[in-house]
Short mmCIF file of C-alpha atoms and ligand atoms in Angstrom, two decimals:
data_model
loop_
_atom_site.label_atom_id
_atom_site.label_comp_id
_atom_site.label_asym_id
_atom_site.label_seq_id
_atom_site.Cartn_x
_atom_site.Cartn_y
_atom_site.Cartn_z
CA MET A 17 -0.16 -0.11 -0.03
CA LYS A 18 1.56 3.50 -1.07
CA GLU A 19 1.40 6.24 1.57
CA LEU A 20 0.60 9.87 1.05
CA THR A 21 1.00 12.69 3.41
CA ALA A 22 -0.64 15.95 3.85
CA ASP A 23 -1.24 18.65 6.52
CA VAL A 24 -4.79 18.89 5.54
CA ALA A 25 -6.69 16.01 3.48
CA ILE A 26 -10.11 16.90 2.16
CA VAL A 27 -12.77 14.21 1.24
CA GLY A 28 -14.77 15.73 -1.84
CA ALA A 29 -14.13 18.54 -4.31
CA GLY A 30 -17.61 19.83 -4.09
CA SER A 31 -18.42 23.63 -3.52
CA ALA A 32 -17.35 23.10 0.40
CA GLY A 33 -14.04 21.11 -0.27
CA LEU A 34 -12.84 23.40 -3.04
CA CYS A 35 -13.38 26.44 -0.66
CA ALA A 36 -11.83 24.62 2.35
CA ALA A 37 -8.64 23.79 0.07
CA TYR A 38 -8.49 27.26 -1.07
CA GLN A 39 -8.50 28.67 2.18
CA ALA A 40 -5.82 26.01 3.67
CA ALA A 41 -3.56 26.21 0.76
CA THR A 42 -3.26 29.75 0.33
CA ALA A 43 -2.42 30.09 4.06
CA GLY A 44 0.61 27.88 3.21
CA ALA A 45 -0.62 24.44 4.39
CA ASP A 46 0.30 21.22 2.15
CA VAL A 47 -3.30 20.15 1.24
CA LEU A 48 -4.67 17.12 -0.85
CA VAL A 49 -8.32 16.90 -1.95
CA ILE A 50 -9.70 13.56 -3.11
CA ASP A 51 -12.77 13.02 -5.14
CA GLU A 52 -14.26 9.99 -6.74
CA ASN A 53 -15.44 11.91 -9.49
CA LYS A 54 -13.47 12.49 -13.08
CA ARG A 55 -13.82 16.22 -12.58
CA PRO A 56 -13.86 18.47 -9.61
CA GLY A 57 -16.87 20.80 -8.58
CA GLY A 58 -19.42 18.44 -7.09
CA GLN A 59 -22.80 19.35 -7.83
CA LEU A 60 -21.85 22.90 -8.96
CA PHE A 61 -21.36 21.90 -12.42
CA LYS A 62 -25.24 20.93 -12.85
CA GLN A 63 -26.34 24.10 -11.86
CA ILE A 64 -27.09 26.08 -14.68
CA HIS A 65 -29.45 28.72 -13.17
CA LYS A 66 -28.49 31.87 -11.44
CA PHE A 67 -27.62 31.94 -7.84
CA PHE A 68 -29.55 34.10 -5.35
CA GLY A 69 -28.70 36.20 -2.37
CA SER A 70 -26.26 38.94 -2.04
CA LYS A 71 -23.30 40.42 -4.35
CA GLU A 72 -20.93 38.53 -1.94
CA HIS A 73 -22.38 35.16 -2.96
CA GLN A 74 -22.46 35.91 -6.66
CA ALA A 75 -26.01 36.35 -7.11
CA GLY A 76 -27.06 36.36 -10.54
CA THR A 77 -24.03 34.49 -11.55
CA ARG A 78 -24.63 30.65 -12.70
CA GLY A 79 -23.53 27.69 -10.65
CA TYR A 80 -21.34 26.24 -13.43
CA VAL A 81 -19.50 29.61 -13.72
CA ILE A 82 -18.94 30.03 -10.04
CA GLY A 83 -17.58 26.29 -10.33
CA GLU A 84 -15.17 27.34 -12.95
CA GLN A 85 -13.82 30.36 -10.92
CA LEU A 86 -13.37 28.56 -7.72
CA LEU A 87 -11.48 25.60 -9.74
CA GLN A 88 -9.16 28.09 -11.03
CA LYS A 89 -8.77 30.00 -7.62
CA VAL A 90 -7.76 26.56 -6.48
CA GLU A 91 -5.42 25.65 -8.75
CA GLU A 92 -3.54 28.75 -8.31
CA SER A 93 -3.47 27.99 -4.53
CA GLY A 94 -1.12 25.10 -5.18
CA ALA A 95 -3.60 22.50 -3.37
CA ARG A 96 -3.12 18.90 -4.89
CA VAL A 97 -6.39 17.52 -6.12
CA MET A 98 -6.79 13.74 -6.80
CA LEU A 99 -9.53 12.75 -8.91
CA ASP A 100 -10.91 9.38 -9.84
CA SER A 101 -10.32 8.21 -6.29
CA LEU A 102 -12.27 6.92 -3.63
CA VAL A 103 -11.97 7.33 0.03
CA TYR A 104 -13.33 4.11 1.22
CA GLY A 105 -12.48 4.32 4.73
CA LEU A 106 -11.69 6.66 7.51
CA LEU A 107 -10.24 5.06 10.91
CA PRO A 108 -10.44 6.94 14.53
CA ASP A 109 -6.54 7.27 14.13
CA LYS A 110 -7.53 9.51 11.00
CA SER A 111 -5.75 7.28 8.51
CA MET A 112 -7.54 7.18 5.18
CA GLY A 113 -8.17 4.44 2.80
CA VAL A 114 -8.20 5.41 -0.88
CA ILE A 115 -8.52 3.53 -3.97
CA SER A 116 -7.36 5.26 -7.19
CA ASN A 117 -7.20 3.60 -10.70
CA GLY A 118 -7.03 0.01 -8.82
CA VAL A 119 -4.08 1.24 -6.65
CA ASN A 120 -4.40 1.20 -2.85
CA TYR A 121 -3.31 4.39 -0.80
CA SER A 122 -3.19 4.94 2.77
CA VAL A 123 -3.53 8.79 3.42
CA LYS A 124 -1.90 10.32 6.73
CA ALA A 125 -3.18 13.98 7.48
CA LYS A 126 -2.74 16.13 10.52
CA LYS A 127 -6.36 17.37 9.82
CA ILE A 128 -9.18 16.09 7.71
CA ILE A 129 -12.13 17.84 6.10
CA ILE A 130 -15.32 15.74 5.27
CA ALA A 131 -17.09 17.41 2.48
CA ALA A 132 -18.74 14.35 1.06
CA GLY A 133 -22.11 16.11 0.02
CA ALA A 134 -25.38 14.54 0.03
CA LYS A 135 -27.56 12.12 -1.83
CA GLU A 136 -31.00 12.23 -3.15
CA ASN A 137 -33.88 10.46 -1.16
CA TYR A 138 -35.85 7.60 -2.70
CA MET A 139 -39.46 7.07 -2.26
CA ALA A 140 -41.52 3.73 -2.56
CA PHE A 141 -44.78 3.54 -4.48
CA PRO A 142 -45.67 0.50 -7.01
CA GLY A 143 -43.57 0.54 -10.09
CA SER A 144 -41.01 2.68 -8.34
CA THR A 145 -38.19 0.64 -9.29
CA LEU A 146 -38.81 0.38 -13.00
CA PRO A 147 -36.13 1.99 -15.52
CA GLY A 148 -37.30 5.42 -16.11
CA VAL A 149 -38.08 6.61 -12.44
CA MET A 150 -35.10 8.72 -11.25
CA GLY A 151 -33.78 11.51 -8.95
CA ALA A 152 -34.43 14.78 -10.18
CA GLY A 153 -30.58 15.26 -9.54
CA ALA A 154 -29.78 12.23 -11.87
CA ALA A 155 -31.89 13.81 -14.70
CA GLN A 156 -30.06 17.10 -13.96
CA THR A 157 -26.53 15.34 -14.15
CA MET A 158 -27.60 13.92 -17.47
CA VAL A 159 -28.94 16.71 -19.14
CA ASN A 160 -26.46 19.57 -18.01
CA VAL A 161 -23.30 17.64 -17.60
CA ASN A 162 -23.94 14.71 -20.06
CA ARG A 163 -25.98 16.54 -22.38
CA VAL A 164 -28.39 13.59 -22.57
CA LEU A 165 -31.88 13.63 -22.24
CA PRO A 166 -33.40 11.16 -19.70
CA GLY A 167 -36.76 11.05 -21.43
CA GLN A 168 -39.22 12.94 -23.66
CA LYS A 169 -42.24 13.24 -21.35
CA ILE A 170 -41.42 13.65 -17.94
CA LEU A 171 -43.75 13.97 -14.54
CA MET A 172 -41.85 15.48 -11.50
CA VAL A 173 -42.35 14.54 -8.08
CA GLY A 174 -41.68 17.44 -5.46
CA SER A 175 -42.20 21.19 -5.82
CA GLY A 176 -39.09 22.34 -3.68
CA ASN A 177 -36.25 24.46 -5.27
CA VAL A 178 -34.60 21.21 -6.84
CA GLY A 179 -38.01 19.86 -8.20
CA LEU A 180 -38.75 23.50 -9.85
CA ILE A 181 -35.34 23.96 -11.20
CA VAL A 182 -34.75 20.45 -12.65
CA SER A 183 -38.33 20.75 -14.49
CA TYR A 184 -37.40 23.94 -15.79
CA GLN A 185 -33.96 22.69 -17.26
CA LEU A 186 -35.38 19.61 -18.52
CA MET A 187 -37.71 21.99 -20.67
CA GLN A 188 -34.53 24.04 -21.47
CA ALA A 189 -33.15 21.01 -23.01
CA GLY A 190 -36.11 20.15 -25.11
CA ALA A 191 -38.17 17.67 -22.89
CA GLU A 192 -41.92 18.06 -22.10
CA VAL A 193 -42.72 18.31 -18.38
CA VAL A 194 -46.30 17.30 -18.11
CA GLY A 195 -46.62 18.41 -14.52
CA ILE A 196 -45.35 18.60 -10.99
CA VAL A 197 -46.92 16.74 -8.02
CA GLU A 198 -46.51 17.94 -4.58
CA GLY A 199 -48.00 16.01 -1.37
CA ALA A 200 -48.12 19.29 0.51
CA PRO A 201 -51.04 21.95 0.32
CA ARG A 202 -48.53 24.53 -0.94
CA ILE A 203 -45.57 24.61 -3.47
CA GLY A 204 -42.20 24.23 -1.68
CA GLY A 205 -39.61 26.14 -3.49
CA TYR A 206 -39.10 30.09 -3.90
CA GLY A 207 -41.79 31.86 -5.78
CA VAL A 208 -39.48 32.83 -8.54
CA HIS A 209 -38.61 29.27 -9.91
CA ALA A 210 -42.40 28.54 -9.33
CA GLY A 211 -43.42 31.72 -11.58
CA LYS A 212 -41.09 30.56 -14.24
CA ILE A 213 -42.85 26.91 -14.25
CA ARG A 214 -46.26 28.28 -14.37
CA ARG A 215 -45.39 30.68 -17.09
CA ALA A 216 -44.38 27.75 -19.12
CA GLY A 217 -47.82 26.18 -18.73
CA VAL A 218 -46.82 23.43 -16.49
CA PRO A 219 -49.64 22.39 -13.98
CA ILE A 220 -48.53 21.95 -10.39
CA TYR A 221 -50.74 19.67 -8.76
CA VAL A 222 -50.45 20.29 -4.97
CA GLY A 223 -51.98 18.03 -2.59
CA HIS A 224 -51.39 15.37 -4.91
CA THR A 225 -49.16 12.06 -4.91
CA ILE A 226 -48.16 9.20 -7.00
CA LYS A 227 -50.40 6.34 -6.77
CA ARG A 228 -48.48 3.86 -9.23
CA VAL A 229 -45.83 3.89 -12.26
CA PHE A 230 -46.72 1.37 -14.70
CA GLY A 231 -44.90 -0.12 -17.67
CA LYS A 232 -43.63 -3.69 -18.58
CA GLU A 233 -40.03 -3.02 -18.51
CA GLU A 234 -39.58 0.46 -18.21
CA VAL A 235 -41.94 3.38 -17.57
CA GLU A 236 -44.97 3.97 -19.86
CA GLY A 237 -47.21 5.89 -17.61
CA VAL A 238 -48.08 7.18 -14.17
CA GLU A 239 -51.25 7.69 -12.06
CA ILE A 240 -51.73 10.64 -9.33
CA ALA A 241 -54.21 10.80 -6.71
CA ALA A 242 -55.33 13.69 -4.65
CA LEU A 243 -54.67 13.56 -0.88
CA ASP A 244 -56.89 14.12 2.07
CA GLU A 245 -55.57 16.16 5.04
CA LYS A 246 -54.40 12.99 6.82
CA TRP A 247 -52.47 12.28 3.55
CA ASN A 248 -54.52 9.31 2.20
CA MET A 249 -55.43 9.18 -1.42
CA ILE A 250 -58.82 9.98 -2.10
CA PRO A 251 -60.64 7.51 -4.31
CA GLY A 252 -61.80 8.82 -7.43
CA THR A 253 -59.53 11.51 -7.91
CA GLU A 254 -57.28 9.69 -10.03
CA LYS A 255 -55.43 11.38 -13.23
CA ALA A 256 -53.25 9.18 -15.45
CA PHE A 257 -50.49 10.54 -17.73
CA GLU A 258 -48.65 8.74 -20.40
CA VAL A 259 -45.15 9.48 -19.59
CA ASP A 260 -41.53 7.84 -20.07
CA THR A 261 -39.89 9.34 -17.25
CA VAL A 262 -40.68 9.90 -13.57
CA CYS A 263 -38.35 12.18 -11.47
CA LEU A 264 -38.44 12.27 -7.88
CA ALA A 265 -37.10 15.42 -5.82
CA VAL A 266 -38.07 14.40 -2.68
CA GLY A 267 -35.33 15.64 -0.74
CA LEU A 268 -31.50 14.83 0.11
CA ASN A 269 -29.85 13.10 2.91
CA PRO A 270 -26.16 13.57 4.17
CA MET A 271 -23.55 11.43 2.99
CA THR A 272 -22.16 10.68 6.40
CA GLU A 273 -20.61 6.90 6.19
CA LEU A 274 -17.12 8.26 6.64
CA VAL A 275 -18.41 10.49 9.57
CA TRP A 276 -19.81 7.61 11.28
CA MET A 277 -16.82 5.60 10.62
CA VAL A 278 -14.51 8.03 12.33
CA GLY A 279 -16.57 7.80 15.32
CA CYS A 280 -17.96 11.36 15.48
CA GLU A 281 -21.14 12.02 17.46
CA PHE A 282 -24.47 13.08 15.65
CA ASP A 283 -27.61 14.91 16.06
CA PHE A 284 -30.94 14.18 14.41
CA ILE A 285 -32.53 17.00 12.38
CA PRO A 286 -35.07 16.14 10.00
CA GLN A 287 -35.00 19.54 8.22
CA PHE A 288 -31.19 18.77 7.47
CA GLY A 289 -31.98 15.41 5.89
CA GLY A 290 -31.64 13.32 9.29
CA HIS A 291 -28.56 12.57 11.23
CA VAL A 292 -26.23 15.07 10.73
CA PRO A 293 -22.70 15.23 12.78
CA LEU A 294 -22.14 17.55 15.67
CA HIS A 295 -19.97 20.36 15.02
CA ASP A 296 -18.74 23.53 16.76
CA ALA A 297 -18.68 26.95 15.21
CA ASN A 298 -15.07 25.87 13.66
CA MET A 299 -16.71 22.96 11.86
CA GLU A 300 -14.63 20.56 14.00
CA THR A 301 -16.64 17.51 15.04
CA THR A 302 -16.42 15.48 18.45
CA VAL A 303 -13.13 13.75 16.84
CA LYS A 304 -10.53 16.21 17.36
CA GLY A 305 -8.82 17.18 13.90
CA VAL A 306 -11.75 16.03 11.98
CA TYR A 307 -14.01 18.91 10.29
CA VAL A 308 -17.04 18.77 8.21
CA ALA A 309 -18.44 21.25 5.91
CA GLY A 310 -21.14 21.59 3.37
CA ASP A 311 -24.30 19.32 2.92
CA VAL A 312 -22.69 16.60 4.86
CA THR A 313 -23.32 18.67 7.98
CA GLY A 314 -27.17 19.28 7.14
CA VAL A 315 -28.42 19.93 3.50
CA GLU A 316 -28.50 23.48 2.57
CA GLU A 317 -27.22 24.99 -0.61
CA ALA A 318 -24.28 25.70 -2.49
CA SER A 319 -23.43 29.27 -1.04
CA SER A 320 -23.65 28.01 2.45
CA ALA A 321 -21.56 24.77 1.64
CA MET A 322 -19.01 27.20 0.22
CA GLU A 323 -18.85 29.39 3.56
CA GLU A 324 -18.67 26.33 5.62
CA GLY A 325 -15.70 25.29 3.45
CA ASN A 326 -13.97 28.47 4.22
CA MET A 327 -14.58 27.93 7.88
CA ALA A 328 -13.16 24.93 7.94
CA GLY A 329 -10.35 25.25 5.91
CA VAL A 330 -9.27 28.44 8.22
CA ALA A 331 -10.05 26.88 11.35
CA ALA A 332 -7.91 23.91 10.29
CA VAL A 333 -4.90 25.68 9.27
CA GLU A 334 -5.14 27.88 12.14
CA ALA A 335 -4.85 24.97 14.60
CA LEU A 336 -1.89 24.09 12.50
CA GLY A 337 -0.23 27.53 13.15
CA TYR A 338 -0.34 28.72 9.75
CA LEU A 339 -2.42 31.56 10.49
CA THR A 340 -2.12 33.63 13.87
CA ARG A 341 -5.02 33.72 16.23
CA GLU A 342 -5.98 37.13 15.01
CA GLU A 343 -5.56 36.68 11.13
CA ALA A 344 -7.64 33.63 11.74
CA GLN A 345 -10.53 35.68 13.75
CA LYS A 346 -10.72 38.26 11.26
CA LYS A 347 -11.30 35.94 8.50
CA LYS A 348 -13.83 33.82 10.62
CA ASP A 349 -15.60 36.98 11.43
CA GLU A 350 -16.29 37.69 7.82
CA ILE A 351 -17.32 34.32 7.00
CA ARG A 352 -19.82 34.25 9.82
CA SER A 353 -21.42 37.23 9.10
CA ARG A 354 -21.91 35.76 5.28
CA LEU A 355 -23.28 32.73 6.75
CA ASP A 356 -25.67 34.78 8.72
CA THR A 357 -26.90 36.68 5.72
CA LEU A 358 -27.31 33.41 3.96
CA ARG A 359 -29.47 31.91 6.86
CA SER A 360 -31.81 34.75 6.96
CA GLY A 361 -35.32 35.85 5.63
CA VAL A 362 -38.18 33.47 5.25
CA PHE A 363 -36.40 30.28 3.92
CA GLY A 364 -33.20 31.15 5.75
CA GLU A 365 -34.48 31.57 9.22
CA GLY A 366 -35.43 27.82 9.79
CA ARG A 367 -32.25 26.72 8.57
CA ARG A 368 -30.09 29.21 11.27
CA LYS A 369 -32.55 27.94 14.11
CA ASN A 370 -31.49 24.52 13.06
CA LYS A 371 -27.87 25.24 12.70
CA GLU A 372 -27.62 26.93 16.03
CA LYS A 373 -29.36 23.77 17.95
CA GLN A 374 -26.52 21.63 16.19
CA ILE A 375 -23.68 23.95 17.61
CA ALA A 376 -25.56 23.94 21.02
CA ASP A 377 -25.70 20.37 21.21
CA MET A 378 -22.11 19.99 20.40
CA GLU A 379 -21.18 22.21 23.43
CA THR A 380 -23.60 20.10 25.69
CA TYR A 381 -21.67 17.17 24.37
CA LYS A 382 -18.27 19.09 25.00
CA GLU A 383 -19.48 20.27 28.70
CA GLN A 384 -20.84 16.22 29.47
CA TYR A 385 -17.27 14.74 28.03
CA LYS A 386 -15.50 17.25 30.25
CA GLU A 387 -17.61 16.18 33.36
CA ALA A 388 -17.01 12.76 32.66
CA ALA A 389 -13.30 13.13 32.36
CA ASP A 390 -13.19 15.31 35.49
CA HIS A 391 -14.53 12.32 37.35
CA GLU A 392 -12.12 9.77 36.42
CA MET B 11 -31.38 11.85 -27.20
CA ARG B 12 -28.41 14.09 -27.32
CA VAL B 13 -29.03 17.83 -26.30
CA THR B 14 -27.18 19.50 -29.09
CA GLN B 15 -28.28 22.91 -28.73
CA HIS B 16 -28.90 24.63 -25.36
CA PRO B 17 -30.17 28.13 -24.53
CA ILE B 18 -27.46 28.33 -21.72
CA LEU B 19 -24.93 26.02 -22.37
CA GLY B 20 -24.71 26.63 -25.91
CA ASP B 21 -24.15 24.21 -28.89
CA LEU B 22 -22.43 20.83 -28.22
CA GLU B 23 -19.07 21.09 -29.66
CA ASP B 24 -17.52 18.52 -31.87
CA GLU B 25 -16.70 15.78 -29.27
CA LYS B 26 -14.53 12.60 -30.08
CA LYS B 27 -16.76 9.74 -31.07
CA VAL B 28 -16.04 6.20 -30.19
CA THR B 29 -17.33 2.95 -31.01
CA PHE B 30 -18.46 0.55 -28.38
CA TYR B 31 -20.35 -2.79 -28.10
CA TYR B 32 -23.69 -2.88 -26.38
CA ASN B 33 -24.46 -6.84 -26.08
CA GLY B 34 -22.42 -7.22 -29.18
CA GLN B 35 -24.03 -4.58 -31.35
CA PRO B 36 -21.62 -1.49 -32.22
CA MET B 37 -22.86 1.85 -30.93
CA GLU B 38 -21.44 5.21 -31.12
CA GLY B 39 -20.76 7.45 -28.13
CA ILE B 40 -18.58 10.41 -27.06
CA GLU B 41 -15.11 9.39 -25.56
CA GLY B 42 -15.05 10.11 -21.89
CA GLU B 43 -18.56 10.30 -21.14
CA PRO B 44 -20.16 7.89 -18.58
CA ILE B 45 -21.13 4.67 -20.39
CA ALA B 46 -24.59 5.17 -18.82
CA ALA B 47 -25.12 8.40 -20.82
CA ALA B 48 -24.10 6.99 -24.17
CA LEU B 49 -26.48 4.11 -23.38
CA MET B 50 -29.18 6.46 -22.65
CA ASN B 51 -28.71 8.44 -25.81
CA ALA B 52 -29.31 5.40 -27.62
CA GLY B 53 -32.35 4.79 -25.72
CA ILE B 54 -31.32 1.77 -23.70
CA ARG B 55 -33.02 2.08 -20.18
CA VAL B 56 -32.86 -1.50 -18.86
CA PHE B 57 -29.26 -2.09 -17.77
CA ARG B 58 -29.77 -5.12 -15.49
CA THR B 59 -32.02 -7.36 -13.69
CA THR B 60 -32.10 -8.48 -10.01
CA ALA B 61 -30.89 -11.65 -8.82
CA LYS B 62 -33.97 -12.96 -7.03
CA ARG B 63 -36.97 -11.61 -8.90
CA HIS B 64 -35.30 -10.86 -12.23
CA GLU B 65 -36.95 -7.27 -12.36
CA PRO B 66 -35.28 -4.63 -14.56
CA ARG B 67 -33.15 -1.83 -13.22
CA GLY B 68 -31.98 1.27 -14.72
CA ILE B 69 -30.39 4.58 -13.94
CA PHE B 70 -31.48 5.97 -10.45
CA CYS B 71 -28.80 8.39 -9.20
CA ALA B 72 -26.43 8.85 -11.86
CA ILE B 73 -23.72 9.82 -9.49
CA GLY B 74 -22.49 6.14 -8.13
CA ARG B 75 -24.64 6.27 -5.14
CA CYS B 76 -27.29 3.29 -6.03
CA THR B 77 -25.84 0.67 -7.73
CA ASP B 78 -28.72 0.20 -9.94
CA CYS B 79 -26.99 0.93 -13.13
CA MET B 80 -24.39 -1.98 -12.94
CA MET B 81 -23.39 -3.70 -15.82
CA VAL B 82 -20.94 -6.19 -17.13
CA VAL B 83 -17.90 -4.02 -18.68
CA ASP B 84 -15.33 -5.51 -20.54
CA GLY B 85 -15.88 -8.81 -18.57
CA ILE B 86 -16.31 -7.11 -15.27
CA PRO B 87 -19.54 -7.25 -13.45
CA ASN B 88 -20.94 -4.82 -11.10
CA THR B 89 -19.51 -1.88 -12.67
CA ARG B 90 -21.25 1.27 -11.99
CA THR B 91 -21.72 2.92 -15.44
CA CYS B 92 -23.03 6.17 -14.32
CA VAL B 93 -19.25 6.59 -13.21
CA THR B 94 -17.24 4.62 -15.57
CA THR B 95 -16.03 6.52 -18.54
CA LEU B 96 -16.50 5.34 -22.32
CA LYS B 97 -13.39 4.12 -24.21
CA GLU B 98 -13.12 3.08 -27.77
CA GLY B 99 -13.88 -0.66 -28.12
CA MET B 100 -15.51 -1.24 -24.87
CA ARG B 101 -17.83 -4.49 -24.32
CA VAL B 102 -20.85 -3.28 -22.43
CA GLU B 103 -23.60 -6.27 -21.48
CA LYS B 104 -26.54 -6.03 -19.90
CA GLN B 105 -26.23 -7.75 -16.36
CA GLU B 106 -28.67 -10.69 -15.29
CA GLY B 107 -28.60 -10.95 -11.42
CA LEU B 108 -25.01 -11.61 -9.97
CA GLU B 109 -22.78 -12.43 -12.71
CA ARG B 110 -19.25 -13.96 -12.62
CA ILE B 111 -16.27 -12.13 -13.96
CA ARG B 112 -16.36 -13.14 -17.65
CA THR B 113 -12.84 -14.35 -19.00
CA GLY B 114 -11.50 -13.70 -22.39
CA GLU B 115 -12.63 -17.31 -23.40
CA GLU B 116 -16.15 -16.34 -23.52
CA TYR B 117 -15.54 -13.70 -25.51
CA LYS B 118 -14.01 -15.73 -28.56
C1 FAD C 24 -27.98 15.68 -7.83
C2 FAD C 24 -27.99 16.97 -6.66
C3 FAD C 24 -28.42 18.20 -7.50
C4 FAD C 24 -28.47 19.35 -6.73
N1 FAD C 24 -28.99 20.41 -7.37
C5 FAD C 24 -28.96 21.57 -6.92
C6 FAD C 24 -29.52 22.61 -7.38
O1 FAD C 24 -29.88 22.66 -8.60
N2 FAD C 24 -29.41 24.24 -6.86
C7 FAD C 24 -28.99 23.91 -5.59
O2 FAD C 24 -28.69 25.30 -4.84
N3 FAD C 24 -28.67 22.93 -4.82
C8 FAD C 24 -28.59 21.66 -5.37
N4 FAD C 24 -27.89 20.45 -4.91
C9 FAD C 24 -27.61 20.78 -3.57
C10 FAD C 24 -26.03 20.77 -3.40
O3 FAD C 24 -25.85 19.81 -2.72
C11 FAD C 24 -25.35 22.03 -2.82
O4 FAD C 24 -25.77 23.21 -3.57
C12 FAD C 24 -23.97 21.86 -2.91
O5 FAD C 24 -23.28 21.53 -4.28
C13 FAD C 24 -23.58 21.21 -1.75
O6 FAD C 24 -21.85 21.26 -1.95
P1 FAD C 24 -21.02 20.10 -1.20
O7 FAD C 24 -19.61 20.62 -1.50
O8 FAD C 24 -21.25 20.01 0.19
O9 FAD C 24 -21.31 18.89 -1.79
P2 FAD C 24 -21.03 18.09 -3.47
O10 FAD C 24 -21.17 19.11 -4.35
O11 FAD C 24 -21.97 17.04 -3.41
O12 FAD C 24 -19.70 17.54 -3.41
C14 FAD C 24 -19.44 16.36 -2.77
C15 FAD C 24 -18.30 15.75 -3.50
O13 FAD C 24 -17.45 14.53 -2.42
C16 FAD C 24 -17.34 13.58 -3.43
N5 FAD C 24 -17.13 12.47 -2.58
C17 FAD C 24 -18.34 11.99 -1.36
N6 FAD C 24 -18.05 11.07 -0.80
C18 FAD C 24 -16.57 10.77 -1.12
C19 FAD C 24 -15.69 9.57 -1.20
N7 FAD C 24 -15.94 8.75 0.08
N8 FAD C 24 -14.70 9.89 -1.76
C20 FAD C 24 -14.30 10.51 -2.63
N9 FAD C 24 -14.94 11.30 -2.86
C21 FAD C 24 -16.06 11.56 -2.44
C22 FAD C 24 -18.49 13.60 -4.17
O14 FAD C 24 -18.22 12.86 -5.45
C23 FAD C 24 -18.67 14.90 -4.52
O15 FAD C 24 -17.93 15.31 -5.61
C24 FAD C 24 -27.94 19.27 -5.51
C25 FAD C 24 -27.65 18.13 -4.72
C26 FAD C 24 -27.54 16.88 -5.22
C27 FAD C 24 -26.88 15.79 -4.78
S1 FES C 25 -27.15 5.22 -11.12
FE1 FES C 25 -26.94 5.16 -9.18
S2 FES C 25 -24.92 4.15 -9.20
FE2 FES C 25 -25.01 4.50 -11.22
#
């Protein structure tokens, strides 16, 4: 087994991982970023819509353009990026197992930042395993990255931002979206995205769900039904559509396998996608020297993933002595204020509260741990 | 179907075409794209069948997480075709349940 060393090893070259790498490498640390994909950028390159928020967050710029700018910055920073390489294990002593083109590596780093992102949720209904039923993110990857249409006539399930945005992007690429189905009584995503869908003439069926998908070898059609206030299907309200593809945009959940494996403590926050690692304001977990950033800490969006990456990167190299306390504090204050801006407003407020809980639970854990240690 | 024109991403530039074999049939794809994308472009959606109930499976996540897209690629079963890049002359076969590694002999 070959051995690789670094000051900071980062799992994942998405929004969060790349920002962490940039911060750590520009401070002078030896940084190694590892990603399973052939291309860095994580989910950024499939996001061809304009970003929201403030000017500091490049509102109005399209996701893939932000991705290209970020890549260039990382390249110039001197961080090493190892692609086509899977991190398959992370032990409590922080040694990491990596397989790259059939070669096994052991990576030893002083600090580790896990920025592994999230994966899409599945939803079960009769016919849900038929080829042609896929994640909305999968359809987005196919159409925007690989430039292949996953189908011609598509039904979308879920009206959150991902469902709305991907529906629009499928239409931009030439597919027909016959409708969007939403179980809740109202649309989940931003008004701007929903407006675009409505103007394109696509109906949004709120208070509806999928009853079944039918087809022999692959999707040939779908039946939806209205829901009563207890989320039971109302007989007689069924509508059938002839479609070849059904996309599921029913949420994401953090990719926490490595975080569990290294022994971190967790919180359960449903709005963040389920189990999320406890971390402090520096993004450090309950395992000293192991940091987390981005969707893996709770599913939010690309801008907050970048800021969490910045925070983890700065904190990790501060701990290694590459930044003085004052230098680091200045950077952290700036990042914190940008994160606060992102987590404000109608949609951000809930995320801010959850994040505060997650960090407060970490502090409680630290207290308990300290007490336990004092008693020994 | 290939998205050749796009209002935001622009026209698809001339990419290098390669020939690969799907269940022995020659097909065209773009070098370096995921095998799954080339198959989807050709309208192939059933990638494998399950071991017990022989149900069809195809692309679900497209980012290497779910294993629904596993096929036999150059004799190696359980290859995730959504994260494996296409190369000239590749032999891609539908996977029926759990398959053994196919040796060179069977290909002759
Ligand atoms: C399919 C999908 C589509 C999305 N679309 C949108 C959208 O349109 N708009 C929006 O605002 N948000 C979208 N999101 C949310 C998105 O996750 C965030 O916007 C942001 O990209 C999160 O950044 P990240 O760095 O945390 O994760 P990611 O960008 O997902 O990056 C994580 C990286 O880590 C790598 N990785 C994970 N585990 C390992 C391992 N063990 N070994 C090696 N590498 C590993 C992955 O391959 C990936 O490249 C989408 C998410 C998904 C999953
Ligand atoms: S489609 Fe999920 S692993 Fe390939």
